mmCIF file of C-alpha atoms in Angstrom:
data_model
loop_
_atom_site.group_PDB
_atom_site.id
_atom_site.type_symbol
_atom_site.label_atom_id
_atom_site.label_comp_id
_atom_site.label_asym_id
_atom_site.label_seq_id
_atom_site.Cartn_x
_atom_site.Cartn_y
_atom_site.Cartn_z
ATOM 1 C CA MET A 1 31.130 53.070 49.362
ATOM 2 C CA PHE A 2 29.861 56.640 49.096
ATOM 3 C CA TYR A 3 26.094 57.005 49.482
ATOM 4 C CA ASP A 4 24.759 60.311 48.143
ATOM 5 C CA GLU A 5 21.122 59.247 47.689
ATOM 6 C CA VAL A 6 19.014 56.993 49.933
ATOM 7 C CA LYS A 7 15.353 56.192 50.606
ATOM 8 C CA VAL A 8 14.164 56.601 54.196
ATOM 9 C CA ASN A 9 11.062 56.616 56.375
ATOM 10 C CA PHE A 10 10.798 59.122 59.228
ATOM 11 C CA LYS A 11 8.044 59.232 61.843
ATOM 12 C CA ALA A 12 7.423 61.651 64.688
ATOM 13 C CA GLY A 13 6.084 60.439 68.050
ATOM 14 C CA ASN A 14 2.380 59.971 68.711
ATOM 15 C CA GLY A 15 0.752 61.960 71.483
ATOM 16 C CA GLY A 16 0.010 60.136 74.755
ATOM 17 C CA ASP A 17 -3.611 59.426 75.686
ATOM 18 C CA GLY A 18 -5.413 61.443 78.349
ATOM 19 C CA CYS A 19 -6.304 59.613 81.569
ATOM 20 C CA PHE A 20 -9.753 58.813 82.950
ATOM 21 C CA SER A 21 -9.446 58.746 86.743
ATOM 22 C CA PHE A 22 -11.211 59.853 89.950
ATOM 23 C CA ARG A 23 -9.516 60.642 93.200
ATOM 24 C CA ARG A 24 -9.961 57.950 95.828
ATOM 25 C CA ALA A 25 -8.916 58.777 99.395
ATOM 26 C CA LYS A 26 -10.084 57.992 102.899
ATOM 27 C CA TYR A 27 -12.906 60.228 104.060
ATOM 28 C CA GLU A 28 -13.225 61.677 100.523
ATOM 29 C CA PRO A 29 -16.039 59.709 98.899
ATOM 30 C CA LYS A 30 -16.350 62.255 96.074
ATOM 31 C CA GLY A 31 -12.754 63.241 95.403
ATOM 32 C CA GLY A 32 -13.481 64.419 91.882
ATOM 33 C CA PRO A 33 -11.691 63.830 88.549
ATOM 34 C CA ASP A 34 -7.872 63.731 88.572
ATOM 35 C CA GLY A 35 -6.969 62.243 85.179
ATOM 36 C CA GLY A 36 -3.834 63.912 83.747
ATOM 37 C CA ASP A 37 -3.123 64.920 80.148
ATOM 38 C CA GLY A 38 -1.011 62.824 77.800
ATOM 39 C CA GLY A 39 2.464 63.955 76.784
ATOM 40 C CA ARG A 40 3.289 65.434 73.384
ATOM 41 C CA GLY A 41 5.060 63.213 70.851
ATOM 42 C CA GLY A 42 8.647 63.939 69.854
ATOM 43 C CA ASP A 43 9.458 65.942 66.716
ATOM 44 C CA VAL A 44 11.855 65.005 63.914
ATOM 45 C CA TYR A 45 14.568 67.570 63.118
ATOM 46 C CA ILE A 46 17.326 67.562 60.511
ATOM 47 C CA VAL A 47 20.599 69.390 61.134
ATOM 48 C CA GLY A 48 23.431 70.222 58.728
ATOM 49 C CA ASP A 49 26.766 68.831 59.928
ATOM 50 C CA THR A 50 30.095 69.256 58.125
ATOM 51 C CA ASN A 51 31.448 66.275 60.072
ATOM 52 C CA VAL A 52 29.038 63.937 58.263
ATOM 53 C CA ALA A 53 30.484 62.922 54.894
ATOM 54 C CA ASP A 54 27.663 60.944 53.299
ATOM 55 C CA LEU A 55 24.398 59.088 53.947
ATOM 56 C CA THR A 56 25.832 55.730 54.991
ATOM 57 C CA ASP A 57 23.965 55.753 58.337
ATOM 58 C CA TYR A 58 20.639 56.150 56.556
ATOM 59 C CA HIS A 59 21.417 53.506 53.936
ATOM 60 C CA PHE A 60 21.859 50.805 56.559
ATOM 61 C CA LYS A 61 19.110 52.144 58.842
ATOM 62 C CA PRO A 62 16.384 53.702 56.672
ATOM 63 C CA GLY A 63 13.708 53.869 59.392
ATOM 64 C CA TRP A 64 13.898 56.511 62.170
ATOM 65 C CA LYS A 65 11.193 57.246 64.749
ATOM 66 C CA ALA A 66 10.863 59.789 67.543
ATOM 67 C CA LYS A 67 9.550 58.752 70.972
ATOM 68 C CA ASN A 68 5.823 58.702 71.707
ATOM 69 C CA GLY A 69 4.392 60.878 74.461
ATOM 70 C CA GLU A 70 3.518 59.001 77.647
ATOM 71 C CA PRO A 71 -0.149 58.645 78.649
ATOM 72 C CA GLY A 72 -1.510 60.735 81.515
ATOM 73 C CA ARG A 73 -1.999 59.155 84.945
ATOM 74 C CA GLY A 74 -4.200 59.621 87.962
ATOM 75 C CA SER A 75 -3.454 62.190 90.665
ATOM 76 C CA ASP A 76 -3.290 64.843 87.923
ATOM 77 C CA GLN A 77 -0.005 63.472 86.588
ATOM 78 C CA HIS A 78 0.856 64.772 83.124
ATOM 79 C CA GLY A 79 2.476 62.236 80.821
ATOM 80 C CA ALA A 80 6.085 62.960 79.833
ATOM 81 C CA ASN A 81 6.696 64.457 76.397
ATOM 82 C CA GLY A 82 8.367 62.203 73.836
ATOM 83 C CA GLU A 83 12.031 62.847 73.096
ATOM 84 C CA ASP A 84 12.778 64.641 69.820
ATOM 85 C CA ILE A 85 15.022 62.955 67.289
ATOM 86 C CA VAL A 86 17.765 65.023 65.619
ATOM 87 C CA LEU A 87 19.116 63.603 62.355
ATOM 88 C CA ARG A 88 22.516 64.900 61.286
ATOM 89 C CA LEU A 89 22.932 65.210 57.525
ATOM 90 C CA PRO A 90 25.769 66.363 55.274
ATOM 91 C CA VAL A 91 25.584 70.049 54.376
ATOM 92 C CA GLY A 92 23.879 70.336 50.996
ATOM 93 C CA THR A 93 21.340 67.549 51.590
ATOM 94 C CA ILE A 94 17.830 67.902 50.149
ATOM 95 C CA VAL A 95 14.842 66.012 51.556
ATOM 96 C CA VAL A 96 12.431 65.029 48.767
ATOM 97 C CA ASP A 97 8.951 63.545 49.204
ATOM 98 C CA ARG A 98 8.971 60.143 47.514
ATOM 99 C CA ASP A 99 5.299 60.263 46.519
ATOM 100 C CA SER A 100 5.117 63.735 44.979
ATOM 101 C CA GLY A 101 8.778 64.244 44.103
ATOM 102 C CA ASP A 102 8.654 67.727 45.679
ATOM 103 C CA PRO A 103 11.568 69.000 47.788
ATOM 104 C CA ILE A 104 10.468 69.367 51.437
ATOM 105 C CA ALA A 105 13.543 70.800 53.153
ATOM 106 C CA GLU A 106 17.277 71.277 52.759
ATOM 107 C CA VAL A 107 20.260 72.084 54.955
ATOM 108 C CA LEU A 108 22.806 74.472 53.450
ATOM 109 C CA GLU A 109 24.923 75.466 56.464
ATOM 110 C CA HIS A 110 26.621 73.761 59.369
ATOM 111 C CA GLY A 111 24.319 73.815 62.374
ATOM 112 C CA GLN A 112 21.203 74.740 60.379
ATOM 113 C CA LYS A 113 18.254 73.019 62.076
ATOM 114 C CA VAL A 114 14.968 72.352 60.298
ATOM 115 C CA LEU A 115 11.751 70.900 61.754
ATOM 116 C CA LEU A 116 10.747 68.105 59.386
ATOM 117 C CA LEU A 117 7.889 66.311 61.169
ATOM 118 C CA GLU A 118 5.796 67.366 64.177
ATOM 119 C CA GLY A 119 4.836 65.039 66.987
ATOM 120 C CA GLY A 120 1.201 64.471 67.894
ATOM 121 C CA GLU A 121 -0.549 66.497 70.596
ATOM 122 C CA GLY A 122 -1.230 64.740 73.879
ATOM 123 C CA GLY A 123 -4.807 63.839 74.785
ATOM 124 C CA LYS A 124 -6.729 65.574 77.570
ATOM 125 C CA GLY A 125 -7.469 63.871 80.868
ATOM 126 C CA ASN A 126 -10.947 63.985 82.375
ATOM 127 C CA ALA A 127 -9.827 66.638 84.888
ATOM 128 C CA GLN A 128 -9.780 69.096 81.963
ATOM 129 C CA PHE A 129 -13.536 68.685 81.462
ATOM 130 C CA LYS A 130 -14.561 69.477 85.042
ATOM 131 C CA SER A 131 -17.006 72.359 85.386
ATOM 132 C CA SER A 132 -19.719 73.612 87.714
ATOM 133 C CA THR A 133 -22.293 71.670 85.740
ATOM 134 C CA ASN A 134 -20.127 68.613 85.086
ATOM 135 C CA GLN A 135 -18.387 67.752 88.344
ATOM 136 C CA ALA A 136 -17.798 64.077 87.511
ATOM 137 C CA PRO A 137 -16.750 64.140 83.837
ATOM 138 C CA ARG A 138 -16.202 60.880 82.076
ATOM 139 C CA GLN A 139 -14.799 62.441 78.914
ATOM 140 C CA PHE A 140 -11.154 62.186 77.937
ATOM 141 C CA THR A 141 -9.373 62.329 74.586
ATOM 142 C CA LEU A 142 -6.802 60.125 72.918
ATOM 143 C CA GLY A 143 -3.421 61.390 71.783
ATOM 144 C CA LYS A 144 -3.151 62.673 68.194
ATOM 145 C CA PRO A 145 -1.216 60.597 65.646
ATOM 146 C CA ALA A 146 2.111 62.007 64.501
ATOM 147 C CA GLU A 147 3.302 63.024 61.056
ATOM 148 C CA GLU A 148 5.108 60.386 59.007
ATOM 149 C CA GLY A 149 6.695 60.384 55.587
ATOM 150 C CA ASP A 150 8.688 58.455 53.006
ATOM 151 C CA PHE A 151 11.556 60.555 51.706
ATOM 152 C CA ARG A 152 14.618 60.514 49.507
ATOM 153 C CA LEU A 153 17.751 62.146 50.897
ATOM 154 C CA ILE A 154 19.930 63.595 48.138
ATOM 155 C CA ILE A 155 23.320 65.230 48.603
ATOM 156 C CA LYS A 156 24.150 68.094 46.267
ATOM 157 C CA THR A 157 27.695 69.183 46.959
ATOM 158 C CA ILE A 158 28.172 72.788 48.024
ATOM 159 C CA ALA A 159 31.439 74.297 46.794
ATOM 160 C CA ASP A 160 32.652 77.585 45.352
ATOM 161 C CA VAL A 161 34.298 75.975 42.319
ATOM 162 C CA GLY A 162 33.325 72.736 40.573
ATOM 163 C CA LEU A 163 35.880 70.891 38.428
ATOM 164 C CA ILE A 164 34.211 69.581 35.255
ATOM 165 C CA GLY A 165 35.839 67.350 32.669
ATOM 166 C CA PHE A 166 36.054 64.003 30.966
ATOM 167 C CA PRO A 167 37.594 61.072 32.836
ATOM 168 C CA ASN A 168 41.387 61.347 33.180
ATOM 169 C CA ALA A 169 41.478 65.098 32.461
ATOM 170 C CA GLY A 170 43.497 65.613 35.665
ATOM 171 C CA LYS A 171 40.811 67.021 37.979
ATOM 172 C CA SER A 172 41.740 64.886 40.983
ATOM 173 C CA THR A 173 45.443 65.583 40.498
ATOM 174 C CA LEU A 174 44.806 69.327 40.447
ATOM 175 C CA LEU A 175 42.666 69.153 43.582
ATOM 176 C CA ASN A 176 45.334 67.052 45.276
ATOM 177 C CA MET A 177 48.033 69.625 44.505
ATOM 178 C CA VAL A 178 46.277 72.883 45.381
ATOM 179 C CA THR A 179 44.019 71.906 48.322
ATOM 180 C CA ASN A 180 44.065 69.839 51.490
ATOM 181 C CA ALA A 181 41.989 67.073 49.865
ATOM 182 C CA HIS A 182 43.529 63.805 48.730
ATOM 183 C CA PRO A 183 41.249 62.168 46.177
ATOM 184 C CA LYS A 184 42.259 58.900 44.595
ATOM 185 C CA THR A 185 44.242 59.314 41.362
ATOM 186 C CA GLY A 186 45.188 56.743 38.748
ATOM 187 C CA ALA A 187 46.017 56.225 35.071
ATOM 188 C CA TYR A 188 42.605 54.837 34.179
ATOM 189 C CA PRO A 189 39.131 56.352 33.610
ATOM 190 C CA PHE A 190 36.633 56.906 36.433
ATOM 191 C CA THR A 191 39.254 56.804 39.184
ATOM 192 C CA THR A 192 37.007 59.271 41.007
ATOM 193 C CA ILE A 193 33.574 57.777 41.643
ATOM 194 C CA PHE A 194 32.229 60.305 44.167
ATOM 195 C CA PRO A 195 32.711 64.059 44.696
ATOM 196 C CA THR A 196 35.568 65.293 46.851
ATOM 197 C CA VAL A 197 35.704 68.817 48.284
ATOM 198 C CA GLY A 198 38.973 70.535 49.252
ATOM 199 C CA VAL A 199 39.816 73.946 50.692
ATOM 200 C CA LEU A 200 42.106 76.236 48.693
ATOM 201 C CA GLU A 201 43.873 78.741 50.950
ATOM 202 C CA TYR A 202 45.093 82.246 50.020
ATOM 203 C CA PRO A 203 47.081 83.182 53.147
ATOM 204 C CA GLU A 204 48.423 86.469 51.790
ATOM 205 C CA GLN A 205 44.902 87.663 50.962
ATOM 206 C CA PHE A 206 43.271 86.093 54.050
ATOM 207 C CA GLU A 207 40.811 84.239 51.834
ATOM 208 C CA ARG A 208 39.803 80.659 51.195
ATOM 209 C CA ILE A 209 37.517 78.918 48.717
ATOM 210 C CA THR A 210 36.196 75.384 48.400
ATOM 211 C CA VAL A 211 36.831 73.320 45.282
ATOM 212 C CA ALA A 212 34.854 70.177 44.354
ATOM 213 C CA ASP A 213 36.203 67.396 42.167
ATOM 214 C CA ILE A 214 33.162 66.159 40.215
ATOM 215 C CA PRO A 215 33.589 62.608 38.805
ATOM 216 C CA GLY A 216 34.264 62.479 35.079
ATOM 217 C CA LEU A 217 31.370 63.095 32.681
ATOM 218 C CA ILE A 218 30.714 61.380 29.368
ATOM 219 C CA GLU A 219 28.642 62.320 26.346
ATOM 220 C CA GLY A 220 24.993 61.682 27.168
ATOM 221 C CA ALA A 221 25.392 62.400 30.876
ATOM 222 C CA SER A 222 22.398 64.765 30.737
ATOM 223 C CA GLU A 223 20.322 61.748 29.614
ATOM 224 C CA ASN A 224 21.647 59.829 32.624
ATOM 225 C CA ARG A 225 24.079 57.709 30.622
ATOM 226 C CA GLY A 226 26.777 56.239 32.769
ATOM 227 C CA LEU A 227 26.166 57.897 36.128
ATOM 228 C CA GLY A 228 25.187 61.203 34.537
ATOM 229 C CA HIS A 229 22.510 62.614 36.853
ATOM 230 C CA ARG A 230 24.285 61.286 39.914
ATOM 231 C CA PHE A 231 27.369 63.326 38.962
ATOM 232 C CA LEU A 232 25.748 66.393 37.373
ATOM 233 C CA LYS A 233 23.547 67.116 40.404
ATOM 234 C CA HIS A 234 26.709 67.995 42.343
ATOM 235 C CA VAL A 235 27.401 70.868 39.930
ATOM 236 C CA GLU A 236 24.120 72.699 40.589
ATOM 237 C CA ARG A 237 25.272 74.594 43.681
ATOM 238 C CA CYS A 238 28.821 75.449 42.586
ATOM 239 C CA LYS A 239 29.340 79.182 42.099
ATOM 240 C CA VAL A 240 31.985 78.839 39.360
ATOM 241 C CA LEU A 241 32.604 76.010 36.892
ATOM 242 C CA LEU A 242 36.178 75.132 35.959
ATOM 243 C CA ILE A 243 36.215 73.077 32.762
ATOM 244 C CA MET A 244 39.393 70.980 32.585
ATOM 245 C CA LEU A 245 40.569 69.738 29.209
ATOM 246 C CA ASP A 246 43.250 67.221 28.294
ATOM 247 C CA MET A 247 45.104 69.463 25.838
ATOM 248 C CA GLU A 248 47.421 66.620 24.798
ATOM 249 C CA GLY A 249 44.443 64.770 23.324
ATOM 250 C CA THR A 250 45.313 61.471 25.002
ATOM 251 C CA ASP A 251 43.836 58.351 23.342
ATOM 252 C CA GLY A 252 42.895 60.339 20.238
ATOM 253 C CA ARG A 253 40.651 62.845 22.033
ATOM 254 C CA ASP A 254 39.997 66.274 20.526
ATOM 255 C CA PRO A 255 40.104 69.061 23.198
ATOM 256 C CA LEU A 256 37.755 71.305 21.183
ATOM 257 C CA ALA A 257 35.207 68.518 20.735
ATOM 258 C CA ASP A 258 35.468 67.638 24.428
ATOM 259 C CA TYR A 259 34.797 71.257 25.377
ATOM 260 C CA LYS A 260 31.705 71.476 23.161
ATOM 261 C CA VAL A 261 30.333 68.192 24.563
ATOM 262 C CA LEU A 262 30.830 69.282 28.184
ATOM 263 C CA VAL A 263 29.155 72.671 27.661
ATOM 264 C CA ASN A 264 26.277 71.039 25.795
ATOM 265 C CA GLU A 265 25.730 68.401 28.512
ATOM 266 C CA LEU A 266 25.524 71.126 31.158
ATOM 267 C CA LYS A 267 22.947 73.040 29.105
ATOM 268 C CA LEU A 268 20.848 69.943 28.472
ATOM 269 C CA TYR A 269 20.865 68.906 32.135
ATOM 270 C CA MET A 270 19.924 72.339 33.471
ATOM 271 C CA PRO A 271 19.903 75.486 31.297
ATOM 272 C CA GLY A 272 20.851 77.635 34.294
ATOM 273 C CA LEU A 273 24.236 75.901 34.556
ATOM 274 C CA ALA A 274 25.334 77.487 31.289
ATOM 275 C CA ARG A 275 24.881 80.940 32.868
ATOM 276 C CA LYS A 276 27.317 80.241 35.690
ATOM 277 C CA PRO A 277 30.764 81.878 35.468
ATOM 278 C CA GLU A 278 33.101 79.581 33.594
ATOM 279 C CA LEU A 279 36.882 79.146 33.535
ATOM 280 C CA ILE A 280 38.713 76.973 31.004
ATOM 281 C CA CYS A 281 41.811 75.084 32.089
ATOM 282 C CA ALA A 282 44.147 73.406 29.582
ATOM 283 C CA ASN A 283 45.947 70.591 31.391
ATOM 284 C CA LYS A 284 48.942 68.423 30.430
ATOM 285 C CA MET A 285 50.836 71.293 28.811
ATOM 286 C CA ASP A 286 54.079 69.386 29.440
ATOM 287 C CA GLU A 287 53.095 66.865 26.746
ATOM 288 C CA PRO A 288 54.516 67.263 23.198
ATOM 289 C CA ASN A 289 51.260 67.956 21.283
ATOM 290 C CA ALA A 290 49.641 70.193 23.907
ATOM 291 C CA ALA A 291 51.037 73.533 22.694
ATOM 292 C CA GLU A 292 49.871 72.987 19.112
ATOM 293 C CA ASN A 293 46.420 71.775 20.259
ATOM 294 C CA LEU A 294 46.078 74.831 22.509
ATOM 295 C CA LYS A 295 46.831 77.137 19.577
ATOM 296 C CA ILE A 296 44.089 75.480 17.498
ATOM 297 C CA PHE A 297 41.687 75.566 20.433
ATOM 298 C CA GLN A 298 42.172 79.294 21.042
ATOM 299 C CA GLN A 299 41.414 80.057 17.391
ATOM 300 C CA LYS A 300 37.940 78.573 17.884
ATOM 301 C CA VAL A 301 37.164 79.547 21.495
ATOM 302 C CA LYS A 302 37.416 83.217 22.437
ATOM 303 C CA GLU A 303 37.269 82.753 26.233
ATOM 304 C CA LYS A 304 40.508 83.023 28.169
ATOM 305 C CA VAL A 305 42.271 79.693 28.652
ATOM 306 C CA TYR A 306 44.562 78.922 31.604
ATOM 307 C CA PRO A 307 47.288 76.470 30.546
ATOM 308 C CA ILE A 308 48.683 74.340 33.383
ATOM 309 C CA SER A 309 50.790 71.266 33.975
ATOM 310 C CA CYS A 310 50.270 69.106 37.044
ATOM 311 C CA VAL A 311 53.785 67.735 36.476
ATOM 312 C CA SER A 312 55.740 71.015 36.414
ATOM 313 C CA ASP A 313 53.235 73.215 38.370
ATOM 314 C CA GLU A 314 53.111 75.535 35.345
ATOM 315 C CA GLY A 315 50.259 78.077 35.429
ATOM 316 C CA PHE A 316 48.966 77.189 38.898
ATOM 317 C CA GLU A 317 49.213 80.687 40.366
ATOM 318 C CA ALA A 318 47.314 82.350 37.515
ATOM 319 C CA LEU A 319 44.566 79.722 37.693
ATOM 320 C CA LYS A 320 44.242 79.971 41.466
ATOM 321 C CA GLN A 321 43.969 83.753 41.287
ATOM 322 C CA ALA A 322 41.345 83.555 38.531
ATOM 323 C CA MET A 323 39.247 81.192 40.656
ATOM 324 C CA LEU A 324 39.440 83.507 43.667
ATOM 325 C CA THR A 325 38.550 86.576 41.583
ATOM 326 C CA GLU A 326 35.399 84.934 40.167
ATOM 327 C CA VAL A 327 34.278 83.593 43.549
ATOM 328 C CA LEU A 328 34.767 86.968 45.273
ATOM 329 C CA LYS A 329 32.677 88.681 42.586
ATOM 330 C CA ILE A 330 29.784 86.319 43.283
ATOM 331 C CA ARG A 331 30.142 86.647 47.052
ATOM 332 C CA GLU A 332 29.992 90.451 46.778
ATOM 333 C CA ALA A 333 26.910 90.250 44.539
ATOM 334 C CA GLU A 334 25.203 87.890 47.003
ATOM 335 C CA ALA A 335 26.027 90.223 49.908
ATOM 336 C CA VAL A 336 24.493 93.204 48.072
ATOM 337 C CA GLU A 337 21.398 91.154 47.227
ATOM 338 C CA LYS A 338 20.906 90.174 50.882
ATOM 339 C CA GLU A 339 21.140 93.806 52.002
ATOM 340 C CA GLN A 340 18.396 94.761 49.571
#
């Protein structure tokens, strides 16, 4: 089972209490205050990790707590600080506050470390309150309580290209053939039930891009029909959208109608998705009706269409090059924007 959204509770460590103590030693009847400070509570950090695939660990263990700071002791002994807790999350995970629904933090790169919750400050021992006018202080302070929160962890896949299409359009087969990923494929709808990301290599150009296979969408996905929102959220961070169509029209489907539905669902879910660069891929060109359907489709849709066949490998090179070209354009634009 692939867990891409879970509810959790995180808590940092409380600060240790300060100590109330006076020095007692032979021949020192008035040794003075020697109560040490309490230790600081541990913090809660989240870290992006490409070796973590999903949120299974947090589904089965939703509660995580950092160590409390130790209390101070006599003889001016400072309590030990609580140990921090570092939670490793898949890259692309957003932390959302369950009460307000606001995003709190996110990890977008491997190794990115974000402080989520701070531990409580340690209390002060009575030695801290000693002065010329208060040589036997009886004041001390308790440790501060730590931050705590109820959150939702949500994975939004990060990839250069997202494969969009109806079930059985051939997305998983394409990903299987051009990348190092091996998603499940089968002759029935919804074979893919969670996103799979593969790496597409261009050795002659010393480039590589990531391609995500998004599970099949249906009409009404923007209204959360089927598993609409669960699937569509993985499209948000893709740089380029590759819309795959079954140009054979299997089971009476109309490629043109499918295209219009997919584009409309993206717009309804998030208007910004419609502004992303888009490539159209016509699959199953080895089937008898595909050529005629493609001709009709191109009369209605002016955008360039890349016909392919996952059986004969037809059109793969042109499609791969088109994906690289679009991704490099965006990378260059992002680089210029960062410099400014």
